[in-house]
Coordinates of C-alpha atoms in Angstrom, one line a residue:
M45 CA 109.7 41.3 105.8
K46 CA 107.1 44.0 105.4
V47 CA 108.8 45.4 102.4
L48 CA 109.1 41.9 101.0
F49 CA 105.5 41.2 101.7
S50 CA 104.5 44.4 100.0
M51 CA 106.4 43.7 96.7
V52 CA 104.9 40.2 96.8
A53 CA 101.4 41.6 97.2
S54 CA 102.1 44.3 94.2
V55 CA 103.3 41.6 91.8
A56 CA 100.2 39.5 92.8
T57 CA 98.0 42.6 92.2
A58 CA 99.6 43.3 88.9
F59 CA 99.3 40.1 87.7
A60 CA 95.6 39.7 88.5
L61 CA 94.8 43.0 86.6
W62 CA 96.9 41.6 83.7
A63 CA 94.8 38.5 83.8
C64 CA 91.6 40.5 83.8
S65 CA 92.4 42.7 81.2
S66 CA 93.6 39.6 78.9
S67 CA 90.6 37.6 79.7
P68 CA 88.0 36.9 76.8
E69 CA 84.7 38.8 76.6
P70 CA 81.8 36.9 78.6
Q71 CA 80.0 34.4 76.2
T72 CA 76.2 34.7 75.6
E73 CA 75.9 30.9 75.3
P74 CA 77.7 28.2 77.6
A75 CA 80.9 27.1 76.0
P76 CA 81.0 23.4 75.0
A77 CA 82.7 21.0 77.1
V78 CA 86.4 20.4 76.3
A79 CA 86.7 16.9 74.7
Q80 CA 88.7 14.3 76.6
A81 CA 92.1 13.6 74.9
D82 CA 91.2 9.9 74.6
S83 CA 87.8 10.4 72.8
V84 CA 88.2 13.1 70.1
A85 CA 91.3 14.2 68.5
T86 CA 92.0 17.9 68.8
P87 CA 92.7 19.4 65.3
A88 CA 95.6 21.2 64.7
V89 CA 95.5 24.9 64.7
E90 CA 97.2 26.5 61.5
K91 CA 99.2 29.2 62.3
K92 CA 99.4 32.3 60.0
A93 CA 102.5 32.7 58.3
E94 CA 104.4 35.6 59.3
P95 CA 105.3 38.2 56.6
A96 CA 108.8 37.7 55.3
I97 CA 111.4 40.2 55.9
P98 CA 112.2 41.9 52.4
A99 CA 115.8 41.2 51.2
S100 CA 116.2 45.0 50.6
Y101 CA 114.9 48.1 51.9
K102 CA 113.9 48.8 48.1
D103 CA 111.4 45.9 48.5
I104 CA 109.4 47.4 51.2
Q105 CA 105.7 48.1 50.3
F106 CA 104.0 50.9 51.8
P107 CA 100.2 51.7 51.5
E108 CA 99.2 54.5 49.0
Y109 CA 99.7 57.8 50.3
K110 CA 96.7 60.0 50.7
Y111 CA 96.3 63.6 51.8
V112 CA 93.7 66.1 51.5
A113 CA 94.8 69.7 52.6
P114 CA 92.6 71.7 54.7
Y115 CA 89.8 73.7 53.1
P116 CA 90.3 77.6 53.4
K117 CA 86.4 78.2 53.4
D118 CA 86.1 76.0 56.6
Y119 CA 88.0 78.6 58.5
R120 CA 87.1 81.9 56.8
V121 CA 84.9 84.3 58.8
E122 CA 83.7 87.9 57.7
I123 CA 83.9 90.5 60.3
A124 CA 82.7 93.6 58.4
P125 CA 82.9 94.8 54.9
G126 CA 86.4 94.6 53.7
I127 CA 87.6 92.9 56.7
S128 CA 87.8 89.1 56.6
G129 CA 90.1 86.5 57.9
Y130 CA 90.8 82.7 59.2
I131 CA 90.6 81.4 62.5
V132 CA 92.1 77.8 63.1
S133 CA 91.6 76.7 66.8
D134 CA 93.9 74.6 68.7
R135 CA 93.3 74.0 72.3
S136 CA 96.3 71.9 73.2
L137 CA 98.3 74.8 74.6
P138 CA 97.2 78.2 76.2
L139 CA 98.8 80.3 73.3
V140 CA 97.2 82.7 70.7
N141 CA 99.1 83.9 67.3
F142 CA 97.4 86.8 65.6
S143 CA 98.3 88.4 62.5
V144 CA 96.8 91.3 60.6
Y145 CA 97.5 92.3 56.9
F146 CA 96.6 95.8 55.5
E147 CA 96.4 95.7 51.7
Q148 CA 98.5 99.0 51.0
P149 CA 100.6 98.7 47.7
R150 CA 103.0 101.5 48.1
A151 CA 106.4 102.7 46.6
P152 CA 108.3 105.8 47.7
L153 CA 108.1 108.9 45.5
A154 CA 111.6 110.1 46.3
L155 CA 114.6 108.2 47.2
K156 CA 115.0 110.0 50.3
D157 CA 112.0 108.3 51.7
E158 CA 113.4 104.8 50.8
A159 CA 115.5 104.9 54.3
A160 CA 112.9 106.5 56.4
T161 CA 110.4 103.7 55.2
S162 CA 112.6 101.1 56.1
I163 CA 113.2 102.5 59.5
M164 CA 109.4 103.4 60.0
G165 CA 108.2 99.8 59.6
G166 CA 110.0 98.3 62.8
L167 CA 109.6 101.5 64.8
L168 CA 105.9 101.6 64.7
R169 CA 106.0 99.0 67.6
R170 CA 109.6 99.4 69.0
G171 CA 108.9 103.3 69.3
G172 CA 106.1 103.1 71.9
G173 CA 102.9 105.2 71.4
G174 CA 99.3 105.8 72.8
G175 CA 101.0 107.5 75.9
I176 CA 103.1 104.3 76.5
S177 CA 106.7 104.8 76.4
A178 CA 109.0 102.5 74.5
K179 CA 110.6 101.2 77.8
A180 CA 107.4 100.6 79.6
L181 CA 106.1 98.8 76.5
D182 CA 109.1 96.4 76.6
D183 CA 108.8 95.8 80.0
S184 CA 105.1 94.9 79.9
L185 CA 105.6 92.6 77.2
E186 CA 108.4 90.9 78.8
F187 CA 106.6 90.4 82.2
I188 CA 103.7 88.6 80.3
S189 CA 105.9 86.7 77.7
A190 CA 104.0 88.4 75.0
G191 CA 105.3 89.8 71.6
I192 CA 104.0 92.6 69.3
S193 CA 105.7 93.2 66.1
S194 CA 105.2 95.4 63.0
S195 CA 106.4 95.8 59.4
V196 CA 105.6 97.8 56.3
G197 CA 106.1 96.2 52.8
T198 CA 105.5 97.2 49.1
F199 CA 102.1 95.7 49.1
T200 CA 100.9 95.2 52.8
A201 CA 101.4 96.8 56.1
S202 CA 101.0 94.1 58.9
F203 CA 101.4 93.5 62.8
D204 CA 101.6 90.4 64.7
I205 CA 100.5 89.4 68.4
D206 CA 101.9 86.3 70.2
C207 CA 100.8 85.7 73.8
L208 CA 99.1 83.3 76.2
S209 CA 95.3 83.0 75.5
K210 CA 94.3 84.7 78.8
D211 CA 96.2 87.9 77.8
F212 CA 94.9 88.1 74.4
P213 CA 92.0 90.5 75.0
N214 CA 94.4 92.9 76.7
M215 CA 97.0 92.2 73.9
L216 CA 94.4 93.6 71.3
A217 CA 93.8 96.6 73.2
L218 CA 97.5 97.4 73.7
S219 CA 98.2 96.9 70.1
K220 CA 95.5 99.4 69.1
Q221 CA 96.7 101.9 71.6
V222 CA 100.4 101.6 70.4
L223 CA 100.2 101.2 66.5
T224 CA 97.3 103.6 66.0
A225 CA 99.1 106.5 67.7
P226 CA 103.0 105.5 67.2
A227 CA 105.4 107.9 69.2
F228 CA 108.6 106.8 67.5
D229 CA 110.9 107.3 70.7
K230 CA 114.2 109.1 69.7
D231 CA 116.3 106.8 71.6
Q232 CA 114.7 103.8 69.9
F233 CA 115.0 105.5 66.8
E234 CA 118.8 106.2 66.9
I235 CA 119.3 102.4 67.8
M236 CA 117.6 101.4 64.8
R237 CA 119.0 103.9 62.6
A238 CA 122.4 102.6 63.9
N239 CA 121.6 99.1 63.0
F240 CA 120.6 100.1 59.3
L241 CA 123.9 101.8 59.0
T242 CA 125.8 98.8 60.3
A243 CA 123.8 96.7 58.0
Y244 CA 124.6 99.0 55.1
D245 CA 128.5 98.9 56.0
R246 CA 128.3 95.2 55.9
R247 CA 126.1 94.8 52.8
Y248 CA 128.9 93.0 50.9
D249 CA 130.8 91.1 53.6
T250 CA 130.0 87.8 52.1
P251 CA 130.2 86.5 48.5
A252 CA 126.5 85.4 48.8
K253 CA 125.6 88.9 49.5
V254 CA 127.5 90.3 46.4
L255 CA 126.1 87.6 44.3
S256 CA 122.6 88.6 45.3
A257 CA 123.2 92.2 44.4
L258 CA 124.8 91.4 41.2
R259 CA 121.9 89.1 40.0
S260 CA 119.4 91.7 40.6
K261 CA 121.4 94.5 38.9
V262 CA 122.1 92.5 35.7
N263 CA 118.4 91.1 35.5
Y264 CA 116.2 94.0 36.6
A265 CA 115.4 97.3 34.8
P266 CA 115.7 100.5 37.3
N267 CA 112.4 100.6 39.3
P268 CA 111.6 102.6 42.6
R269 CA 110.9 99.4 44.3
L270 CA 114.5 98.3 44.0
W271 CA 115.9 101.5 45.3
D272 CA 118.6 101.1 47.5
A273 CA 119.1 103.6 50.6
N274 CA 122.9 104.3 51.5
A275 CA 124.6 105.5 54.6
D276 CA 123.9 109.4 53.8
D277 CA 120.2 108.7 53.4
Y278 CA 120.0 106.9 56.6
K279 CA 121.8 109.7 58.4
K280 CA 119.4 112.2 56.9
V281 CA 116.4 110.7 58.1
K282 CA 114.4 112.5 61.1
V283 CA 111.7 111.3 63.5
A284 CA 109.5 114.0 61.5
D285 CA 109.9 111.7 58.4
L286 CA 108.9 108.7 60.2
K287 CA 105.6 110.4 61.4
R288 CA 104.8 111.7 57.9
L289 CA 105.2 108.6 56.1
A290 CA 103.2 106.6 58.9
Q291 CA 100.1 108.6 58.2
G292 CA 97.4 106.1 57.5
V293 CA 99.8 103.1 57.5
Y294 CA 97.1 100.8 59.0
A295 CA 94.2 102.4 57.6
N296 CA 93.7 101.7 53.8
G297 CA 92.7 98.8 51.6
R298 CA 91.4 95.3 52.6
I299 CA 92.1 94.0 55.9
I300 CA 92.9 90.0 56.3
F301 CA 93.8 88.5 59.4
A302 CA 95.1 85.0 60.6
L303 CA 94.0 84.0 64.2
S304 CA 95.3 80.5 65.5
G305 CA 95.7 78.8 68.8
D306 CA 93.5 78.5 72.1
V307 CA 90.4 80.4 70.9
N308 CA 86.9 79.7 70.5
K309 CA 85.7 80.7 66.9
D310 CA 82.3 82.1 67.8
S311 CA 83.8 84.1 70.7
A312 CA 86.6 85.2 68.7
V313 CA 84.5 86.6 66.1
V314 CA 82.4 88.8 68.6
M315 CA 86.0 89.8 70.1
L316 CA 87.4 90.8 66.8
K317 CA 84.2 92.8 65.5
E318 CA 84.5 95.0 68.3
F319 CA 88.4 95.3 68.0
F320 CA 88.3 96.2 64.3
E321 CA 85.3 98.9 64.8
S322 CA 87.5 100.6 67.4
W323 CA 90.6 100.2 65.4
N324 CA 89.3 102.0 62.4
A325 CA 87.8 104.6 64.7
A326 CA 91.1 105.4 66.5
V327 CA 93.1 105.4 63.2
A328 CA 90.7 108.0 61.6
K329 CA 91.2 110.1 64.7
N330 CA 94.9 110.2 64.4
V331 CA 95.2 110.6 60.8
K332 CA 95.6 114.2 59.5
K333 CA 93.0 114.9 56.8
D334 CA 95.1 117.2 55.1
A335 CA 98.2 114.8 54.9
K336 CA 99.6 114.4 51.5
N337 CA 100.3 111.0 50.2
P338 CA 104.1 110.4 50.2
F339 CA 103.8 107.2 48.1
Q340 CA 103.0 106.1 44.5
E341 CA 101.4 103.0 43.1
P342 CA 104.2 100.4 42.7
T343 CA 104.6 99.2 39.0
P344 CA 105.6 95.7 38.1
L345 CA 109.6 94.6 37.9
T346 CA 110.6 94.5 34.5
F347 CA 113.6 92.7 33.1
V348 CA 116.8 94.1 31.1
R349 CA 117.0 90.8 29.0
K350 CA 120.6 91.0 28.2
P351 CA 122.0 87.5 28.4
G352 CA 125.8 87.0 29.0
I353 CA 128.5 86.6 31.8
Y354 CA 128.7 89.3 34.4
V355 CA 131.5 89.3 36.9
V356 CA 132.1 91.1 40.1
D357 CA 135.9 90.8 40.9
K358 CA 136.7 89.5 44.7
D359 CA 139.6 87.6 45.7
I360 CA 138.2 84.5 46.9
T361 CA 138.9 80.9 46.2
Q362 CA 135.3 79.5 45.7
A363 CA 133.3 81.3 42.7
N364 CA 129.8 81.9 43.5
I365 CA 127.6 81.4 40.4
S366 CA 124.0 82.2 39.7
M367 CA 122.4 81.6 36.3
N368 CA 118.9 83.3 35.8
Q369 CA 116.2 83.6 33.0
P370 CA 112.7 85.3 33.4
F371 CA 109.9 82.8 34.1
V372 CA 106.3 83.5 34.8
R373 CA 103.8 85.4 37.0
R374 CA 101.5 83.2 38.4
P375 CA 98.6 82.0 37.9
H376 CA 100.2 80.6 34.6
A377 CA 99.5 77.5 32.9
D378 CA 103.3 76.7 32.7
Y379 CA 104.1 76.9 36.4
Y380 CA 103.1 73.2 37.4
P381 CA 104.9 71.4 34.6
A382 CA 108.0 73.7 35.0
A383 CA 107.8 73.0 38.6
V384 CA 108.1 69.2 37.9
A385 CA 110.7 69.7 35.3
N386 CA 112.8 71.8 38.0
F387 CA 112.5 69.1 40.6
I388 CA 113.9 66.7 38.3
L389 CA 116.9 69.1 37.0
G390 CA 118.1 70.3 40.2
G391 CA 115.4 71.0 42.9
G392 CA 115.0 67.4 44.1
S393 CA 118.4 67.6 46.3
F394 CA 120.2 64.3 45.9
T395 CA 117.9 62.8 43.4
S396 CA 118.3 65.7 40.8
R397 CA 120.4 65.4 37.7
L398 CA 122.6 68.5 38.3
M399 CA 123.6 67.2 41.8
N400 CA 124.2 63.6 40.5
R401 CA 126.7 64.9 37.6
V402 CA 128.1 67.9 39.1
R403 CA 128.6 66.8 42.6
S404 CA 128.4 63.0 42.9
D405 CA 130.1 62.3 39.7
E406 CA 132.6 65.1 39.3
G407 CA 133.1 66.6 42.8
L408 CA 132.7 69.9 41.4
A409 CA 130.7 71.5 44.0
Y410 CA 129.1 70.8 47.3
S411 CA 125.7 72.2 46.5
V412 CA 124.1 72.8 43.2
Y413 CA 120.7 73.4 42.5
S414 CA 117.8 74.9 40.2
S415 CA 114.6 76.6 41.3
V416 CA 111.6 78.2 39.5
G417 CA 110.1 81.4 41.2
N418 CA 106.7 81.4 42.7
D419 CA 105.2 85.0 42.5
Y420 CA 102.0 86.3 42.0
R421 CA 103.0 90.0 41.8
D422 CA 105.7 90.1 39.3
T423 CA 107.2 87.9 36.7
A424 CA 109.6 85.5 38.6
M425 CA 113.0 84.1 37.6
V426 CA 114.4 80.4 37.1
T427 CA 117.8 79.8 38.8
I428 CA 120.6 77.3 38.4
A429 CA 123.2 78.3 41.2
L430 CA 126.4 76.5 42.8
Q431 CA 129.7 77.4 44.4
T432 CA 132.7 75.7 42.9
K433 CA 136.7 76.2 43.0
V434 CA 137.6 79.1 40.7
E435 CA 139.7 76.8 38.6
S436 CA 136.8 74.7 37.8
V437 CA 134.3 77.4 36.8
E438 CA 134.7 76.6 33.0
F439 CA 134.2 72.9 33.5
A440 CA 131.5 73.4 36.0
L441 CA 129.5 75.8 33.4
K442 CA 130.3 73.3 30.4
L443 CA 128.7 70.3 32.5
I444 CA 125.6 72.1 33.6
R445 CA 125.0 73.0 30.0
E446 CA 125.3 69.4 28.9
V447 CA 123.0 68.2 31.6
V448 CA 120.4 70.8 30.5
N449 CA 120.8 70.0 26.9
E450 CA 120.4 66.2 27.4
F451 CA 117.4 66.6 29.6
A452 CA 115.7 69.1 27.2
E453 CA 116.4 66.5 24.3
Q454 CA 115.5 63.3 26.1
G455 CA 112.9 64.3 28.8
P456 CA 112.4 62.4 32.0
T457 CA 112.4 58.8 32.6
E458 CA 109.3 57.2 33.6
E459 CA 110.9 56.8 37.1
E460 CA 112.1 60.5 37.4
L461 CA 108.5 61.8 36.5
A462 CA 106.8 59.6 39.1
Q463 CA 109.1 60.4 41.6
A464 CA 109.1 64.2 41.1
K465 CA 105.3 64.3 41.3
K466 CA 105.3 62.0 44.3
S467 CA 107.7 64.4 46.0
L468 CA 106.0 67.6 45.2
I469 CA 102.7 66.4 46.5
E470 CA 103.9 64.8 49.5
S471 CA 105.7 67.9 50.5
L472 CA 102.3 69.6 50.6
P473 CA 101.5 68.7 54.2
S474 CA 104.4 70.5 55.7
L475 CA 102.7 73.8 54.7
F476 CA 100.2 73.0 57.5
D477 CA 102.4 71.8 60.0
S478 CA 100.7 74.0 62.6
P479 CA 97.6 76.1 63.1
E480 CA 99.5 79.2 62.8
A481 CA 100.9 78.1 59.5
T482 CA 97.7 77.3 58.3
A483 CA 95.9 80.3 59.3
V484 CA 98.6 82.5 57.9
I485 CA 98.9 80.7 54.5
F486 CA 95.2 81.1 54.0
A487 CA 95.3 84.9 54.8
K488 CA 98.2 85.5 52.6
G489 CA 96.6 83.2 49.7
E490 CA 93.4 85.5 49.8
L491 CA 95.5 88.7 49.7
L492 CA 97.1 87.1 46.3
G493 CA 93.7 86.0 44.9
K494 CA 94.2 82.3 45.3
S495 CA 91.1 80.3 44.9
Y496 CA 89.5 78.1 47.9
D497 CA 90.4 75.1 45.9
H498 CA 94.0 76.1 45.2
Y499 CA 95.5 73.5 47.3
L500 CA 93.2 70.6 45.8
E501 CA 94.0 71.8 42.4
Y502 CA 97.6 71.4 43.1
V503 CA 97.5 67.8 43.4
K504 CA 95.5 67.6 40.3
E505 CA 97.9 69.7 38.2
I506 CA 101.0 68.0 39.3
N507 CA 99.5 64.5 38.5
A508 CA 98.5 65.8 35.2
V509 CA 102.0 66.6 34.1
T510 CA 103.5 64.8 31.0
A511 CA 107.0 63.9 30.1
D512 CA 106.5 66.0 26.9
Q513 CA 105.4 69.0 28.9
V514 CA 108.9 68.6 31.1
K515 CA 110.7 68.6 28.1
A516 CA 109.1 71.7 26.8
M517 CA 109.6 73.5 29.9
V518 CA 113.3 72.8 30.1
K519 CA 113.7 74.0 26.6
K520 CA 111.7 77.1 27.3
Y521 CA 112.9 78.3 30.9
F522 CA 116.3 76.8 31.0
D523 CA 117.9 77.9 27.9
M524 CA 121.3 78.4 28.8
D525 CA 121.9 80.9 25.9
K526 CA 119.0 83.2 27.2
M527 CA 120.5 83.1 30.7
T528 CA 122.5 85.8 32.5
T529 CA 125.4 84.3 34.4
S530 CA 126.4 86.2 37.7
I531 CA 129.8 85.3 39.2
V532 CA 131.7 86.5 42.1
A533 CA 135.3 85.5 41.8
P534 CA 138.8 86.8 40.9
V535 CA 138.6 88.1 37.4
S536 CA 142.2 87.4 36.8
K537 CA 141.3 83.5 37.1
L538 CA 138.6 83.6 34.6
E539 CA 140.3 84.1 31.2
S540 CA 139.0 80.6 29.9
I541 CA 135.4 81.8 30.1
K542 CA 135.6 85.1 28.1
P543 CA 134.0 87.3 27.2
F544 CA 132.2 88.7 30.2
T545 CA 131.3 92.1 31.5
V546 CA 133.2 93.2 34.7
I547 CA 130.6 95.1 37.1
P548 CA 132.3 97.2 39.7
Q549 CA 131.0 96.2 43.2
D550 CA 130.3 99.8 44.2
S551 CA 127.9 100.0 41.2
L552 CA 125.7 97.2 42.4
E553 CA 123.1 99.6 44.0
F554 CA 119.8 100.8 42.4
R555 CA 119.6 104.6 42.8

């Protein structure tokens, strides 16, 4: 009975609360008396018609989509001359992400240093340093669920910190201690070198890896930036080589950072001013003044420009194909109209012309796509790529040529042009789907020289593209007669597409 009484009381209480929450607001004037049923007729209340359910999903109307990208300058801070960055606060979780980029264009002077540079980038962190052993460093980071990583590329050297916000000050101190005086632990060095040797041995394990190497080999002219270290090069690397190449790796050029997460902007600025001041002092202390620079200024990649069909002989049932042509280096006026043209041709997944004809209509490939490169440092490439049965290669190449030629002559339909613009613009928010992504994209954008208005201009530029521009871009950058066609497949089954040049697999490396 007590339980029953309790349940009844609970229901009554809940009903009373609902009634209170649903009652009308108090009126400032007394409500008029309710008319008697036999004296005045009560007017009928006209109900609003419910919106009709569309007969088809195609008839559903959505409000106009409007999105304004975050503005970089709202997040940018200056720490010191040559040191700036972006702080994006998000106090929802007690996490912090911190990435620092040091502008350091560098290419090896000698081929023997390519292998050592590859190993050195990751071992800056994994090898311990500053009096902390590699094992102690790993244990310390694991204990607090934090991470530090390091890398060295052609144009930038960088390091990243991920940790709980309460540990961030200590992580700054730890990263400075380790990375400004790396120890390159011998055991960790042997492990990492073994990893590189294994990766080298397996570099052609899949047709996709072979195709990637073939595509580079037949399109690019030799350049130190493309050098490939081999097994002998890795075996010759010593710890002394890493220490020589690491001199000043985090010292030269501009410094751009991206800080996001559970941080207060003003407090973070104060903290980072102290950090970078002590960082530069530590680097200067550990760099040998008489050390020779083992690197050279990187030069832009150039193209061979020899159209044709190039084949690597591999006994597989699915031919892997990539067609390529030089494109542009951004910023360039052709980029935006070419991006719209590419979306319609093959970049728009199942809405694209290539997908509809090659896959949906003919069933020749599971996936076929096109892309336009987005590069601010080198001239990029356009690509048309697919996998198809070896027996279907000739028909697939013929069909792709027909699709491209038809598009170049007729241009896009109004519906295609509108859909391409809408899709490209509405994909913009995905770039800023987290505080970390927002901070990093702004930092990298500044390194590349993008303007603060870049993402506002993007929408305007895409919307301004015309059908005639799309036609011109297809003719200019998807000219099948100017493309190199790279194929990985059995040579004996490609007689129908001759003439072609056979490239031995063991000659794909740049040396």
